[in-house]
mmCIF file of C-alpha atoms in Angstrom:
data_model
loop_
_atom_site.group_PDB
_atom_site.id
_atom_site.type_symbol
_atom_site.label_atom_id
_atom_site.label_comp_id
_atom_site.label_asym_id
_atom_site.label_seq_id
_atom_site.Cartn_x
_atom_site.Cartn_y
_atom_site.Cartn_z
ATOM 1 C CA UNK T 1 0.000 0.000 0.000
ATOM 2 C CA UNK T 2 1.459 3.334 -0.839
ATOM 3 C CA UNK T 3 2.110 5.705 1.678
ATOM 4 C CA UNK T 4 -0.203 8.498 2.812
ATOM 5 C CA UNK T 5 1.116 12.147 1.477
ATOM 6 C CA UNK T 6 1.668 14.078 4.474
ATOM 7 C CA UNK T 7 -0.032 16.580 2.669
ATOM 8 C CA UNK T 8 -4.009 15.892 1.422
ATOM 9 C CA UNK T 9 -4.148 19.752 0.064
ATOM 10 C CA UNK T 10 -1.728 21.640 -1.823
ATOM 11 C CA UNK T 11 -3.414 25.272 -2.170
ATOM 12 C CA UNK T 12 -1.377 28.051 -4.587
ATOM 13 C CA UNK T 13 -1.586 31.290 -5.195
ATOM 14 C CA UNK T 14 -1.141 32.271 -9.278
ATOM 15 C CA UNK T 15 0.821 35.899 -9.621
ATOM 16 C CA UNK T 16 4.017 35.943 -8.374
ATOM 17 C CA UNK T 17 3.684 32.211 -6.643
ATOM 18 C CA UNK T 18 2.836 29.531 -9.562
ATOM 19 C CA UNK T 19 2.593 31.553 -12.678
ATOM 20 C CA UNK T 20 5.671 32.860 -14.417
ATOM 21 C CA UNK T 21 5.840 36.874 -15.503
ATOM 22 C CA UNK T 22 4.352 35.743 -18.989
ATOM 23 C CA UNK T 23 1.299 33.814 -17.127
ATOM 24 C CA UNK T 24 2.977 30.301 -17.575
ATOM 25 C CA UNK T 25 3.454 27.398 -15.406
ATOM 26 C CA UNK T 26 7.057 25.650 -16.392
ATOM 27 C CA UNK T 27 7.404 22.287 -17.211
ATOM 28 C CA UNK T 28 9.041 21.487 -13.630
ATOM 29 C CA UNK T 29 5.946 23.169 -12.226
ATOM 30 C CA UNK T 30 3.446 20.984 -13.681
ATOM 31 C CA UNK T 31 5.323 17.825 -12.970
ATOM 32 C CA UNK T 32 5.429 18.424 -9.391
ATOM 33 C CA UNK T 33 1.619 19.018 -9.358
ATOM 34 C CA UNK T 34 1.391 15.720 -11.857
ATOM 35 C CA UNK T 35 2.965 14.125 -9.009
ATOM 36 C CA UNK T 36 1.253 15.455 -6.485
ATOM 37 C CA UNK T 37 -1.938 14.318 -8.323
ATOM 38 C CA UNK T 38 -0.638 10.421 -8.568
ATOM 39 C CA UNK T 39 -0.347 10.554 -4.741
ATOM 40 C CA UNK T 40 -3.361 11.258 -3.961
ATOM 41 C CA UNK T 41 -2.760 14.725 -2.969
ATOM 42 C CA UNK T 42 -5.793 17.356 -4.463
ATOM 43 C CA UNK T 43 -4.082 21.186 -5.893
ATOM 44 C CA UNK T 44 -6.354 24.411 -5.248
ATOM 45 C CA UNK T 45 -5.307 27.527 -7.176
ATOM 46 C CA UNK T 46 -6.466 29.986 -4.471
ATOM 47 C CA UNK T 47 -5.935 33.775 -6.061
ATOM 48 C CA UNK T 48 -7.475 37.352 -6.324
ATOM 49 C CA UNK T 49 -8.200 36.884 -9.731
ATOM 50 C CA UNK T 50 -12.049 36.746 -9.952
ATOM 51 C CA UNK T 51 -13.414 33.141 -11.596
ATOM 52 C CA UNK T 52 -13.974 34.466 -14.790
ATOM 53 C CA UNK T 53 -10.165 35.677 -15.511
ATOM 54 C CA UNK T 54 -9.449 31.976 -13.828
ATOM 55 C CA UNK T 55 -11.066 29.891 -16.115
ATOM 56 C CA UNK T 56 -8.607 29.522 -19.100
ATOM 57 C CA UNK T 57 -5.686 28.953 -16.641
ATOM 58 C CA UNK T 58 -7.692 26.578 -14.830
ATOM 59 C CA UNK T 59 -8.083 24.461 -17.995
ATOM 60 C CA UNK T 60 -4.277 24.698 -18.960
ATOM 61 C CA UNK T 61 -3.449 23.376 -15.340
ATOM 62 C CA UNK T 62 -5.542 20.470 -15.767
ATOM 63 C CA UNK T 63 -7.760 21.175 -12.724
ATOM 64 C CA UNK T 64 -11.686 19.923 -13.079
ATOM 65 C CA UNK T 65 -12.177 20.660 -9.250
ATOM 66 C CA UNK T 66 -12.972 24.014 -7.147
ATOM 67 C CA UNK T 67 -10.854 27.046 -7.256
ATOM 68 C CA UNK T 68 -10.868 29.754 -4.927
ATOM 69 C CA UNK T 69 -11.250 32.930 -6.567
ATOM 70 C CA UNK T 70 -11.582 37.012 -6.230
ATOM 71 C CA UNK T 71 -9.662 36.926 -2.467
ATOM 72 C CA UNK T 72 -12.112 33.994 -1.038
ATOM 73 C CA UNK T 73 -15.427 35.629 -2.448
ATOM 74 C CA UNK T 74 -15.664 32.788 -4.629
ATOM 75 C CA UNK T 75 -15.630 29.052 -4.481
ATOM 76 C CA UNK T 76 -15.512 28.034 -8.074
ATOM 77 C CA UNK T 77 -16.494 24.743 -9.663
ATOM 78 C CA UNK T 78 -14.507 24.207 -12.764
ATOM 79 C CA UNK T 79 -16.376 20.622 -13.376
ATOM 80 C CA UNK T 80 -19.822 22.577 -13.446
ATOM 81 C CA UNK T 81 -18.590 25.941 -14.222
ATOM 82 C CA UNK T 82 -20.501 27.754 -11.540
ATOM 83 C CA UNK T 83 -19.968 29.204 -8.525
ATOM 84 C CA UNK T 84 -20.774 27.449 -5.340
ATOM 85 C CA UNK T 85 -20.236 30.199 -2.653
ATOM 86 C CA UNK T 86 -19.875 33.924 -4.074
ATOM 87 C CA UNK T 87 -19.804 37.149 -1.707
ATOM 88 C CA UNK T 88 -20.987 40.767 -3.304
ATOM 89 C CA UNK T 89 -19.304 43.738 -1.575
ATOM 90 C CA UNK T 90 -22.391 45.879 -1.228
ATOM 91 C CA UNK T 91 -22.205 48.811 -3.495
ATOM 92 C CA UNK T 92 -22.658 51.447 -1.165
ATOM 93 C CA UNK T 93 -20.231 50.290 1.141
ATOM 94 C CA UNK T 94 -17.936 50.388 -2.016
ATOM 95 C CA UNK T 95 -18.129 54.162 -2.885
ATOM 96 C CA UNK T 96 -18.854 55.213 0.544
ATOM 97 C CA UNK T 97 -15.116 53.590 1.568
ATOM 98 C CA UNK T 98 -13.829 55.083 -1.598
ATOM 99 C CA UNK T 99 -14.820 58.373 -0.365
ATOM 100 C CA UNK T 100 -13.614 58.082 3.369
ATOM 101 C CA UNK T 101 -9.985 57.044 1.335
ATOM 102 C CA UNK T 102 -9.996 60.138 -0.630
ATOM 103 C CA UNK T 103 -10.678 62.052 2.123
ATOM 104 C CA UNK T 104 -7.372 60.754 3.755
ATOM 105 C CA UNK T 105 -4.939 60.767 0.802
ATOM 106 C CA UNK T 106 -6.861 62.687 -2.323
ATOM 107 C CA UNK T 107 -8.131 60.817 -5.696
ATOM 108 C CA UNK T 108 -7.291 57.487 -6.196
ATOM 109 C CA UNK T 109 -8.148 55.476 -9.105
ATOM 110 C CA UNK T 110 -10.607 52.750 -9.094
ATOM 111 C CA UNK T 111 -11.814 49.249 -10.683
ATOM 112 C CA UNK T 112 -14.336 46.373 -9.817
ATOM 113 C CA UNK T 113 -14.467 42.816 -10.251
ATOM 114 C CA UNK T 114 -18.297 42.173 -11.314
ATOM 115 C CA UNK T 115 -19.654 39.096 -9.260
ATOM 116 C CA UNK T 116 -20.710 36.018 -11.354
ATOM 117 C CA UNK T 117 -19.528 33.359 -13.146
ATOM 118 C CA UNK T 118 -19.244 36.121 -16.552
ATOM 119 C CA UNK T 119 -18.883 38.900 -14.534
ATOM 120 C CA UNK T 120 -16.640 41.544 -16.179
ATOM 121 C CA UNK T 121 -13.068 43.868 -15.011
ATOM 122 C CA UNK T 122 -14.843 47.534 -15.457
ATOM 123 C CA UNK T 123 -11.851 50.256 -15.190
ATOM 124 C CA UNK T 124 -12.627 54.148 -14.455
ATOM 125 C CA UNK T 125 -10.398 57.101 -16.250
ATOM 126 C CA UNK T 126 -7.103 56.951 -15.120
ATOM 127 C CA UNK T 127 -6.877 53.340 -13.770
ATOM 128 C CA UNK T 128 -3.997 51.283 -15.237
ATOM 129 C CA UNK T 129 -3.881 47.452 -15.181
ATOM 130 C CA UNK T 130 -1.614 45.804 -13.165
ATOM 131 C CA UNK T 131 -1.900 42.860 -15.156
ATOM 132 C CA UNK T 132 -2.009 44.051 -18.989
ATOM 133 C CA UNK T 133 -2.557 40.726 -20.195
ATOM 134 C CA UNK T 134 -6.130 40.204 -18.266
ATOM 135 C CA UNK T 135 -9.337 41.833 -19.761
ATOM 136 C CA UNK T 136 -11.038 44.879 -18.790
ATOM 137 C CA UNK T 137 -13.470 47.266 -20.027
ATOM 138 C CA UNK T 138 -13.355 51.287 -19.505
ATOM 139 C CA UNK T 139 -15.488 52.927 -18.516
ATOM 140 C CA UNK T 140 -16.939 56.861 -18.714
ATOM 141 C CA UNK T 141 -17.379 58.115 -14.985
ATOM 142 C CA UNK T 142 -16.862 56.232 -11.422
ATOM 143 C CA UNK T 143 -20.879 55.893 -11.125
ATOM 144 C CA UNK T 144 -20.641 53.441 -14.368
ATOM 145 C CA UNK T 145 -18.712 51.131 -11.866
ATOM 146 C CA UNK T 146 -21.509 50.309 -9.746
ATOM 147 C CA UNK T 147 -23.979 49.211 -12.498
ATOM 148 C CA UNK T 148 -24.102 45.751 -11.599
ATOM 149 C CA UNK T 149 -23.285 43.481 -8.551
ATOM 150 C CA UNK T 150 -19.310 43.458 -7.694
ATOM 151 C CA UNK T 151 -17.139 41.187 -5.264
ATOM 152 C CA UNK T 152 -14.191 43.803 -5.014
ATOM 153 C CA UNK T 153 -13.251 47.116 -5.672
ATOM 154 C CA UNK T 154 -9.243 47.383 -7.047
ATOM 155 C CA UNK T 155 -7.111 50.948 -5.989
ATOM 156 C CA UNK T 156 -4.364 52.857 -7.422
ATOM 157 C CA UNK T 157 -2.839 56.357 -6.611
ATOM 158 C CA UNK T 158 -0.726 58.600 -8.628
ATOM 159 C CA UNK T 159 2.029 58.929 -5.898
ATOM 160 C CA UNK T 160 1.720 56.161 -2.366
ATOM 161 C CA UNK T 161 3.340 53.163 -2.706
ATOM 162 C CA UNK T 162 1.347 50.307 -1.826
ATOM 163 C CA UNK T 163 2.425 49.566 1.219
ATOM 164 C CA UNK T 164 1.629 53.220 2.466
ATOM 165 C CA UNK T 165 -2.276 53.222 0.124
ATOM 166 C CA UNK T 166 -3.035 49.879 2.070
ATOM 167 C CA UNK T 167 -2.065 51.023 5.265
ATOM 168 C CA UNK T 168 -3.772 54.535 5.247
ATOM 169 C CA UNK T 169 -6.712 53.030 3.594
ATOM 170 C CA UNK T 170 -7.243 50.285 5.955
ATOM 171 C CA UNK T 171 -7.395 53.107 8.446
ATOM 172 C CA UNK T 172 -10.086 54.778 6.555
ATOM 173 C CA UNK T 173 -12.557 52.553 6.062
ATOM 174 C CA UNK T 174 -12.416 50.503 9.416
ATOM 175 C CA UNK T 175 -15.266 48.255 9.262
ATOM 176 C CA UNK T 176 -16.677 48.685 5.897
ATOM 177 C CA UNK T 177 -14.532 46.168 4.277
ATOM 178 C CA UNK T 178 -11.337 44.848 4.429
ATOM 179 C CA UNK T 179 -8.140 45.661 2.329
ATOM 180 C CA UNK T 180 -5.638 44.198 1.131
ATOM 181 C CA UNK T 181 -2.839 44.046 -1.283
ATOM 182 C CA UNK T 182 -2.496 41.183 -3.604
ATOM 183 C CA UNK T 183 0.932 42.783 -6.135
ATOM 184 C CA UNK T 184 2.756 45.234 -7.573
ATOM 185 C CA UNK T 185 -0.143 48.402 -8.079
ATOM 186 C CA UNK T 186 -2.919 46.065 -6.398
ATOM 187 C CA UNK T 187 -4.666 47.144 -3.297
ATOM 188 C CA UNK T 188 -8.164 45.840 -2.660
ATOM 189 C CA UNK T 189 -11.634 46.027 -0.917
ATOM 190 C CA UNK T 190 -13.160 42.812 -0.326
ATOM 191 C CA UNK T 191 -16.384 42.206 1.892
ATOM 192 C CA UNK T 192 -15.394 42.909 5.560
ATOM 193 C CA UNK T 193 -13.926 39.612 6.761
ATOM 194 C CA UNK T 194 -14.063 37.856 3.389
ATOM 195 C CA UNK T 195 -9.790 36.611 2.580
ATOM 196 C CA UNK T 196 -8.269 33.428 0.839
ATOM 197 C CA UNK T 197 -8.507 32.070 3.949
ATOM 198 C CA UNK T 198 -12.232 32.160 4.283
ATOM 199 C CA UNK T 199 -12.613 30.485 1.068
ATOM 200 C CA UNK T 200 -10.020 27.975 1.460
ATOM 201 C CA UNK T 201 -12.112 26.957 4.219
ATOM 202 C CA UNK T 202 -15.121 26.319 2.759
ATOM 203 C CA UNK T 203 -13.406 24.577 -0.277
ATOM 204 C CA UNK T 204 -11.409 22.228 2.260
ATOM 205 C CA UNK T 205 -14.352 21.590 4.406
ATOM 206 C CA UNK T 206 -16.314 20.741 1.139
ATOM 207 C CA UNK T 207 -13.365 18.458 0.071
ATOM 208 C CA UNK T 208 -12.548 17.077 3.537
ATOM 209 C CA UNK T 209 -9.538 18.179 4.444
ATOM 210 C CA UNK T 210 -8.489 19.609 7.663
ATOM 211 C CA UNK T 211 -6.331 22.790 7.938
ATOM 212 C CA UNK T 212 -3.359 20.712 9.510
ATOM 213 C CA UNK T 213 -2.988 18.487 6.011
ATOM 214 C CA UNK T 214 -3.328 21.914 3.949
ATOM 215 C CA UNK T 215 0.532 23.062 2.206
ATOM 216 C CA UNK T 216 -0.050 26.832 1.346
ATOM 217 C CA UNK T 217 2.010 28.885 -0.827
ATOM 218 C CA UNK T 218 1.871 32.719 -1.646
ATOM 219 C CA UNK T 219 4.297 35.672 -1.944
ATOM 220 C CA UNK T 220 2.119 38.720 -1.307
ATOM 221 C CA UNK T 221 0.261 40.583 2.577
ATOM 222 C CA UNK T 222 -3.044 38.810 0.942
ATOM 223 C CA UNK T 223 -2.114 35.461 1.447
ATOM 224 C CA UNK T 224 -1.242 36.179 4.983
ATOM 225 C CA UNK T 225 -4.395 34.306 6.359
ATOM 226 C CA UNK T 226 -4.282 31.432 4.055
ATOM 227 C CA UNK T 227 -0.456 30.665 5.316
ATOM 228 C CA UNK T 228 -1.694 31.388 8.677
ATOM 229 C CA UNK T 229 -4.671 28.557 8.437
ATOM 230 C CA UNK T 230 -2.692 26.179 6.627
ATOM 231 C CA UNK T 231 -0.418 23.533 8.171
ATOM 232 C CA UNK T 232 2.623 24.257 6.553
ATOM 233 C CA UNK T 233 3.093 28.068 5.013
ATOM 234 C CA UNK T 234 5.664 28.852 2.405
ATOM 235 C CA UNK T 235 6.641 31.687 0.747
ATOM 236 C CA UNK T 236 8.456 32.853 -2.622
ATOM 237 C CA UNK T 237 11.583 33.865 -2.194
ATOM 238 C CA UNK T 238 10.461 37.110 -4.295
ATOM 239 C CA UNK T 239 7.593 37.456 -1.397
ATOM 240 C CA UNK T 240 6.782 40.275 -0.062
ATOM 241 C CA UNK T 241 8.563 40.587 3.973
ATOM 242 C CA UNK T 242 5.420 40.659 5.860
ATOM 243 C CA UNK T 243 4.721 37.515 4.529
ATOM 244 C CA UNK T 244 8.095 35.662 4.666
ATOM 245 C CA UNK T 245 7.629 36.562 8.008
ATOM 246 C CA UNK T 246 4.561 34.213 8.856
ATOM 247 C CA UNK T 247 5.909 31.869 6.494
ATOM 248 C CA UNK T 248 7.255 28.167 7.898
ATOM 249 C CA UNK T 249 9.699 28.562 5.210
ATOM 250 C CA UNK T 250 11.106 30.537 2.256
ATOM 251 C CA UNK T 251 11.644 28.589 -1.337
ATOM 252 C CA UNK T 252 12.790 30.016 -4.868
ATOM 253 C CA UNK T 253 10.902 32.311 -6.119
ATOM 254 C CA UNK T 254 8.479 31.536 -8.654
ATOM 255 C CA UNK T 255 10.627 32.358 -12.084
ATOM 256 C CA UNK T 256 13.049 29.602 -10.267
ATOM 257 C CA UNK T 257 10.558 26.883 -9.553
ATOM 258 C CA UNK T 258 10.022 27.345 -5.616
ATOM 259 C CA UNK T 259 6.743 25.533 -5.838
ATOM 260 C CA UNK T 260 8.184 22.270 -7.196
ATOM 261 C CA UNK T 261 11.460 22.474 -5.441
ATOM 262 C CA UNK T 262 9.198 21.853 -2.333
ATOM 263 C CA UNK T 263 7.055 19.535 -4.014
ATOM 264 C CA UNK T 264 9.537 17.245 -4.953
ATOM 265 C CA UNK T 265 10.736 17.375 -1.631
ATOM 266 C CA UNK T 266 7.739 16.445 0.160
ATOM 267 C CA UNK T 267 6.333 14.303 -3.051
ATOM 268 C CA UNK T 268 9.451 11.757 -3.095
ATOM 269 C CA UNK T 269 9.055 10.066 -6.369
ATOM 270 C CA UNK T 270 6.677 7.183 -7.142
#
């Protein structure tokens, strides 16, 4: 009989952790997860992209299963290709926290994630993708934003690093939601209490797998809770500090294979 993995959950983040600058997995990358697979062993991509910009690297990963998508607002089924568990930031919420933000450091400029399995990336003037390579549609005037249920609203500003927008706008708004920052130019409101850790939860509980058997790894302040409710927590060596701080350990970053460095260490080979 062949032993039991000590790990029954392998959950990833995508940017910066398992995906490449150009959006790719490597070769090394996708044998580790093969073998992972063959041991019994389930992979969850668990990222802040919402479940529609998740679906096409979903299918090039080779994962049928649930996905945990738009910060833990979504638990996606990619074998049904609907969402089982979705949370809406209420719209209100969103603009009044917007304005309590501006109030603190001047204009910022905004995007949402629409809710929903098709839900689109709507951008106001002056809001430049981090990610140039994922979809998004422009709009006129910051009121256009709220035209349809969202599950996150997406910041920039002309001058703050991230570090100092997340900080000062997590001081703003309090209650009304939480923030984050997921990469380079990405700081977030999600639904007050709603983070990857959340949905990794429910996805685990639905699969079930207890925390202790869950191997996390991330590289940005967002996957903070996920490491933290995970057994094991590892971050990219190109990680930001406060989370290779948490983190049980520090691999190669993610242009050098850190995921299946620790794979194959854990994985021995079959």
């Amino acid at each position: 009989m062949a032993p039991t993995p000590a790990y029954a959950l392998i959950a990833t983040d995508l940017d910066g952790t398992l995906l490449r600058r150009d959006d790719t997995v490597s070769d090394r990358s996708l044998a580790a997860l093969a073998r992972v697979a063959r041991a019994g062993a389930r992979h969850l991509v668990v990222t802040g992209r919402p479940a529609p910009r998740v679906r096409p690297l979903l299918a090039g990963l080779g994962c049928g299963g649930l996905a945990v998508c738009g910060q833990g607002a979504q638990v996606y089924d990619a074998a049904s290709g609907r969402l089982l568990w979705s949370v809406r930031l209420d719209r209100e919420l969103a603009e009044t926290a917007l304005g309590k933000i501006e109030a603190e450091v001047g204009q910022v400029y905004a995007a949402v994630d629409q809710d929903g399995v098709d839900g689109l990336t709507l951008i106001e003037p002056g809001y430049r993708m981090p990610h140039p390579t994922l979809p998004a549609v422009r709009v006129g005037r910051r009121e256009d934003l709220w035209r349809a249920p969202i599950s996150k609203v997406l910041l920039r500003h002309a001058t703050l690093s991230d570090d100092a927008l997340a900080a000062l706008a997590r001081a703003a708004v309090g209650s009304l939601a939480t923030v984050t920052m997921s990469g380079p130019g990405t700081v977030e409101l999600q639904p007050c209490g709603v983070t990857k850790a959340t949905g990794l939860a429910l996805a685990a509980e639905r699969l079930g797998i207890a925390p202790g058997r869950a191997l996390a790894f991330g590289d940005m302040p967002n996957d903070i809770p996920m490491l933290d409710w995970a057994g094991h927590g590892v971050a990219m060596a190109n990680a930001h500090p406060e989370l290779k701080a948490v983190a049980d350990e520090v691999t190669s970053s993610n242009e050098d294979d850190g995921i299946a460095v620790v794979l194959e260490r854990l994985f021995p080979t079959d």
